[in-house]
Coordinates of C-alpha atoms in Angstrom, one line a residue:
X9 CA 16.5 -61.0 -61.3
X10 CA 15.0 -58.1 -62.6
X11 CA 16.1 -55.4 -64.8
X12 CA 16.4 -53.0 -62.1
X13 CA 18.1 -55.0 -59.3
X14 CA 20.7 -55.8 -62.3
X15 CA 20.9 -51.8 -63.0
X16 CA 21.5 -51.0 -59.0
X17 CA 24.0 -53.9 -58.4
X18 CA 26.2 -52.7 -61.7
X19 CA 26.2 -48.9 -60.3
X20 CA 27.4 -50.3 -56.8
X21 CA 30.4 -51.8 -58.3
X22 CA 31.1 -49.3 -60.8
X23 CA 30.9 -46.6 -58.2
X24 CA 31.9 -47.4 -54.4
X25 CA 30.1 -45.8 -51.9
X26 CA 32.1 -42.7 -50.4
X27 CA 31.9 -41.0 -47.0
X28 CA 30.5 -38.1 -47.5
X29 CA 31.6 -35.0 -45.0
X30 CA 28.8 -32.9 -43.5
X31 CA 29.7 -29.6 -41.2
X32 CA 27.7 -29.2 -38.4
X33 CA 27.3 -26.1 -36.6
X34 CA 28.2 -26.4 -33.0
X35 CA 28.2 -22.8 -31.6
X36 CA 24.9 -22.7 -30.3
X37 CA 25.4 -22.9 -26.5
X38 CA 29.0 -20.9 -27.0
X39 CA 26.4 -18.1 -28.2
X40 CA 24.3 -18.8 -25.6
X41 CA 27.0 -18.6 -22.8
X42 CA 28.4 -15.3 -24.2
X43 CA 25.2 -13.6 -23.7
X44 CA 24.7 -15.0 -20.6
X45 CA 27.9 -13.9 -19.5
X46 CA 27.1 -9.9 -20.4
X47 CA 23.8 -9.9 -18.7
X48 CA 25.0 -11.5 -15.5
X49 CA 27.4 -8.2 -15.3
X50 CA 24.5 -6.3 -16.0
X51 CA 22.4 -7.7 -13.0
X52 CA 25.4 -7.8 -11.2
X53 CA 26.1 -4.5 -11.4
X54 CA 22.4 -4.0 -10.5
X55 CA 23.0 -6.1 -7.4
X56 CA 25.4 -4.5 -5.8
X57 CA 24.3 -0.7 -6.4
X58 CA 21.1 -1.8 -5.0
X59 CA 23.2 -3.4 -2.0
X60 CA 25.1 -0.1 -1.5
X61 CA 21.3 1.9 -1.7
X62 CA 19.9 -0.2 1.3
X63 CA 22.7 0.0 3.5
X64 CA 24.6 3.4 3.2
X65 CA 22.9 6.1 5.3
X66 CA 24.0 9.2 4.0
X67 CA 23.5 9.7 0.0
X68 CA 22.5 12.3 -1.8
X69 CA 19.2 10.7 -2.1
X70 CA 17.5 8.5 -0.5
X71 CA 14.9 5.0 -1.8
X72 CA 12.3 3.7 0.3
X73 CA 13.9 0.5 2.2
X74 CA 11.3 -1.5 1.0
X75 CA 12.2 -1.0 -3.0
X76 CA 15.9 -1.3 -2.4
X77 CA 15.7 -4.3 -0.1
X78 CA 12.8 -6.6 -1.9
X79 CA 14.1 -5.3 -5.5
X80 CA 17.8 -6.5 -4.3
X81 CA 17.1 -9.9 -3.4
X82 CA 14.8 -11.0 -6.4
X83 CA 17.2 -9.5 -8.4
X84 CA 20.0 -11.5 -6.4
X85 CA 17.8 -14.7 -7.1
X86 CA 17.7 -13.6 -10.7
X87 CA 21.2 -13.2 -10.9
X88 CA 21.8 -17.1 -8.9
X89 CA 19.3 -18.6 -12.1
X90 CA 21.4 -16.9 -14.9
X91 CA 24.9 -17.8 -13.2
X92 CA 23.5 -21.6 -13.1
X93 CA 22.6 -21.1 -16.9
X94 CA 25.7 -19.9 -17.2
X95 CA 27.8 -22.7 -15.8
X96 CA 25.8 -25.3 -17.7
X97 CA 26.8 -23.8 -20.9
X98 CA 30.0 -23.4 -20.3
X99 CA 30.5 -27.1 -19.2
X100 CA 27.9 -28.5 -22.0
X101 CA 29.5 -26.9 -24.9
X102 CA 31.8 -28.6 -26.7
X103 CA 33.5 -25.9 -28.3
X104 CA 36.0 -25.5 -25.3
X105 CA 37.8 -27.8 -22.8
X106 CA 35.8 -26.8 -19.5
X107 CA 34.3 -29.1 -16.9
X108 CA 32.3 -29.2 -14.0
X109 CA 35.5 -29.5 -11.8
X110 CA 36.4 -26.3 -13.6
X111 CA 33.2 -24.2 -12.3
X112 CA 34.0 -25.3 -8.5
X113 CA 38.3 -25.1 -8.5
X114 CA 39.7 -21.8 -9.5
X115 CA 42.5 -21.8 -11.7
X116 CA 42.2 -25.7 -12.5
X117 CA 41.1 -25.1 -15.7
X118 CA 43.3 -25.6 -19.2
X119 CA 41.3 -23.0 -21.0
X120 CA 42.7 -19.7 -20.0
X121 CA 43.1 -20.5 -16.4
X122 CA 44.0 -17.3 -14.9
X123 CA 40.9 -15.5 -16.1
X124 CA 38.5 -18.3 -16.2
X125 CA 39.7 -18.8 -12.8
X126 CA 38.5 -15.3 -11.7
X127 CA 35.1 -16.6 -12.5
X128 CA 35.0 -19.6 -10.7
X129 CA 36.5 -17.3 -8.2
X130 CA 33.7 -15.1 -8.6
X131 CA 31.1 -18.0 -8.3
X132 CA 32.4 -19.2 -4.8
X133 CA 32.9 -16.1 -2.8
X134 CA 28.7 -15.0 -4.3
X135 CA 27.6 -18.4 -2.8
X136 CA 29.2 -17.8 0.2
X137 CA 27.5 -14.4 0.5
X138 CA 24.4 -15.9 -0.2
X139 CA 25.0 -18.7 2.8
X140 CA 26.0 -16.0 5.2
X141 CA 22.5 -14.3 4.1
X142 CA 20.7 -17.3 4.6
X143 CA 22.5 -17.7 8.1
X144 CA 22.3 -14.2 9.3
X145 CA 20.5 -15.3 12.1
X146 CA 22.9 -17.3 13.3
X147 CA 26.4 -15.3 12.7
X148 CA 26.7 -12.1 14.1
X149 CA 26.5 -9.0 12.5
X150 CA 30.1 -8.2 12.2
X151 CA 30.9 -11.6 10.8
X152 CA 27.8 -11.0 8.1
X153 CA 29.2 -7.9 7.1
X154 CA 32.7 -9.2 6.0
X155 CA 31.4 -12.3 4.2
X156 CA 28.3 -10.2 2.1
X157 CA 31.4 -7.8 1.5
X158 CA 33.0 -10.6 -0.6
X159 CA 30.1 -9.9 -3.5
X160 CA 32.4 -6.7 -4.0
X161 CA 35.8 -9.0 -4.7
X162 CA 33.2 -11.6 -7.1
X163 CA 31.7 -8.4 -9.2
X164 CA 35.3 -7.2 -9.9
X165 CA 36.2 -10.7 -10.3
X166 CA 33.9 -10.8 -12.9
X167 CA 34.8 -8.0 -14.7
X168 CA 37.9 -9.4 -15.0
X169 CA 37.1 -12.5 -16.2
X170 CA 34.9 -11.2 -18.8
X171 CA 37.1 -8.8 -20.7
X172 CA 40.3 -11.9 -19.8
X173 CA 37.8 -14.7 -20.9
X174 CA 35.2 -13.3 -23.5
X175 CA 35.1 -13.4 -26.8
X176 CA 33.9 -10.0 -27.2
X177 CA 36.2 -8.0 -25.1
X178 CA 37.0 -6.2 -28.7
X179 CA 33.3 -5.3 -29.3
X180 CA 32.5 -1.4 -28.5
X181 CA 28.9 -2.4 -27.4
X182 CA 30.5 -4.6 -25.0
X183 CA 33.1 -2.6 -24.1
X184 CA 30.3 0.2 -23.7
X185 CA 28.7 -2.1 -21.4
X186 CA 31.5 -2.8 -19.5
X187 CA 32.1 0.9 -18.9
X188 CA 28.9 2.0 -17.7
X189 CA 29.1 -1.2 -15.4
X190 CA 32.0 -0.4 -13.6
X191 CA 31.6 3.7 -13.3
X192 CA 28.0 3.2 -12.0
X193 CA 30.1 0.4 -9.1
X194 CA 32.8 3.2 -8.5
X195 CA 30.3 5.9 -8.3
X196 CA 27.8 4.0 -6.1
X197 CA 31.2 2.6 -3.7
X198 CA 32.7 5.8 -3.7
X199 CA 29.4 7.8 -2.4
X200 CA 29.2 4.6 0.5
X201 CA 32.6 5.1 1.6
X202 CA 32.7 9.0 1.9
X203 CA 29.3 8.2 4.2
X204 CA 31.1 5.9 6.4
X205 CA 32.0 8.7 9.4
X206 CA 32.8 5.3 11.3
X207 CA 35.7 4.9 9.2
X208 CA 39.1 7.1 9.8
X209 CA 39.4 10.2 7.4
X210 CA 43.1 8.7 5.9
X211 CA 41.7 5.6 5.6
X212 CA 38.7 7.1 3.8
X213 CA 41.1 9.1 1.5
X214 CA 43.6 6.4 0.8
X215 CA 40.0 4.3 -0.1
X216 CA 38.5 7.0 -2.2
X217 CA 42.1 7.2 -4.4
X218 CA 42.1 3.2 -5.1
X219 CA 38.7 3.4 -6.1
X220 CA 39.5 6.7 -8.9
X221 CA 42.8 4.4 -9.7
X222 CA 41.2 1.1 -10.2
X223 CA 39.2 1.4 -13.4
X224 CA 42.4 3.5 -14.9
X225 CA 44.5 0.5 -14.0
X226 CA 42.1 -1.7 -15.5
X227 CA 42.1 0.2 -18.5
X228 CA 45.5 0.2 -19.0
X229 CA 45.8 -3.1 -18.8
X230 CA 42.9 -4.5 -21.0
X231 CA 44.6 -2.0 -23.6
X232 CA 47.9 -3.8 -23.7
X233 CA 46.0 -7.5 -22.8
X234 CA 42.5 -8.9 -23.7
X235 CA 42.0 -5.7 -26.6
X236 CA 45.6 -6.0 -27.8
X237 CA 46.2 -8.7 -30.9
X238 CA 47.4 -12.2 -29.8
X239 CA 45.7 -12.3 -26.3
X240 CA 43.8 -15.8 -27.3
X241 CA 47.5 -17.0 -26.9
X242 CA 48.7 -15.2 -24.6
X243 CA 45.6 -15.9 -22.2
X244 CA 46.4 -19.8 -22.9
X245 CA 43.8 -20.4 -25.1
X246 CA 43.4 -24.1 -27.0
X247 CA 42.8 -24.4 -30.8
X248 CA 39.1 -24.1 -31.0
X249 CA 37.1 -26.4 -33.0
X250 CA 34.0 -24.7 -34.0
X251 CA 32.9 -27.9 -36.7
X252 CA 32.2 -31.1 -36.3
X253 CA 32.3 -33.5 -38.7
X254 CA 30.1 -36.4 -39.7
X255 CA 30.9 -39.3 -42.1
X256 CA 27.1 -40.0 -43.8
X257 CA 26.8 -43.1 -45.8
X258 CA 23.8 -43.9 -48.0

C-alpha cells in the first residue's frame, strides 16, 4: 500500500464521517403564490368594473362597447391563466398542507379552512360564470344573468380570503391595494344599481346602504382579525416549516 492510501485510511478511523446539516431554502413558490394572489385581485377588480361598464346603461360616462366588451374577456382569460398559476402553487409548495382536493372542496382544507375555503369558494362560482358564458346560447337570458352575477360573490370571496389567508394582510402596500380594489367595486356597483330604474326605489335604497356598509364592516373586522396579533392561530394555521434539511455525506 502506499503512503497515501495508509494516510487516508488512518484519518477515517481517527475521524468518523459525520452528517453534515445543510438548510435549503424552500420559499420560492410560497413567494410566487403570494404575488400571484395580489395580482389576481388586481385583474379581478379590473374584471368586474369592466363587466359593470358594458352592461349598465346609464353612467356618467359612457366607453365604446367594443373596448369594454373585447378588453373584458381577454382580461377574464388573463385572469383564468393566473388563477391556474395560482392553484398550482399553492398545491406544489411544500411550505403548507394544501392539496388538489383543497382547490376544488371549500372548507376541506386543514390550513385555515374558513378563509382558504372562501377561495376555493371563489374559484367554483368564477368557473361557473365562465360555463354559463360559454353556454349563453343555450340558457336564457335571465338564467345567464344570475349565474355571471355569481363573479360578484367570488371577487368579495376573494377579498376575503386574501386579507383571512395572506401573509401580507399587515403590509400597507397591500393593504393600499386592497383599498383601492374594493372602493373602485363599490363605486363601479353602486353607480350600476342607482341606473337600474327596473329595480324598485326601496330595494335600490336598502341596496345602495349595504354597499356604503360593506367595506366598513369589512374593516372593522380585518382590524380586530387578519391585522390584529395572533390571527395565524386564530385563523387555524399549522406550524410552518420554511427549511428543509439534508443530511450530506462525503
Amino acid at each position: 500500500m502506499t503512503a497515501l492510501s495508509l494516510t487516508l485510511e488512518h484519518l477515517s478511523a481517527a475521524a468518523p464521517v459525520a452528517a453534515v446539516d445543510v438548510t435549503v431554502p424552500s420559499q420560492t413558490l410560497w413567494w410566487l403564490n403570494r404575488a400571484t394572489g395580489l395580482v389576481l385581485l388586481v385583474q379581478f377588480t379590473l374584471v368586474v368594473i369592466l363587466g359593470v361598464l358594458s352592461t349598465a346603461r346609464r353612467l356618467p360616462f359612457k366607453m365604446p362597447a367594443f373596448v369594454t366588451n373585447e378588453l373584458h374577456r381577454k382580461l377574464a382569460l388573463m385572469t383564468v391563466a393566473l388563477l391556474g398559476i395560482h392553484i398550482v402553487t399553492s398545491v406544489l409548495d411544500s411550505y403548507v398542507d394544501i392539496d388538489v382536493w383543497d382547490a376544488v372542496v371549500p372548507f376541506a382544507s386543514p390550513y385555515r379552512p374558513i378563509w382558504l375555503g372562501l377561495g376555493t369558494l371563489a374559484v367554483d362560482l368564477l368557473i361557473a360564470a365562465l360555463i354559463a358564458t360559454a353556454w349563453r346560447r343555450r340558457l336564457s337570458e335571465r338564467t345567464w344573468r344570475v349565474v355571471h352575477a355569481f363573479t360578484y360573490v367570488a371577487w368579495g370571496a376573494s377579498v376575503l380570503h386574501g386579507l383571512g389567508t395572506g401573509t401580507d394582510a399587515r403590509n400597507p402596500a397591500v393593504q393600499i391595494v386592497t383599498a383601492v380594489c374594493v372602493v373602485l367595486v363599490i363605486m363601479a356597483v353602486a353607480a350600476r344599481v342607482a341606473g337600474l330604474v327596473t329595480l324598485p326605489q326601496p330595494a335600490r335604497i336598502t341596496a345602495l346602504i349595504g354597499l356604503a356598509v360593506a367595506p366598513v364592516l369589512v374593516t372593522l373586522w380585518a382590524v380586530g382579525g387578519p391585522l390584529a396579533p395572533g390571527w395565524a392561530e386564530k385563523a387555524g394555521t399549522p406550524p410552518p416549516e420554511s427549511t428543509a434539511t439534508v443530511a450530506v455525506t462525503p
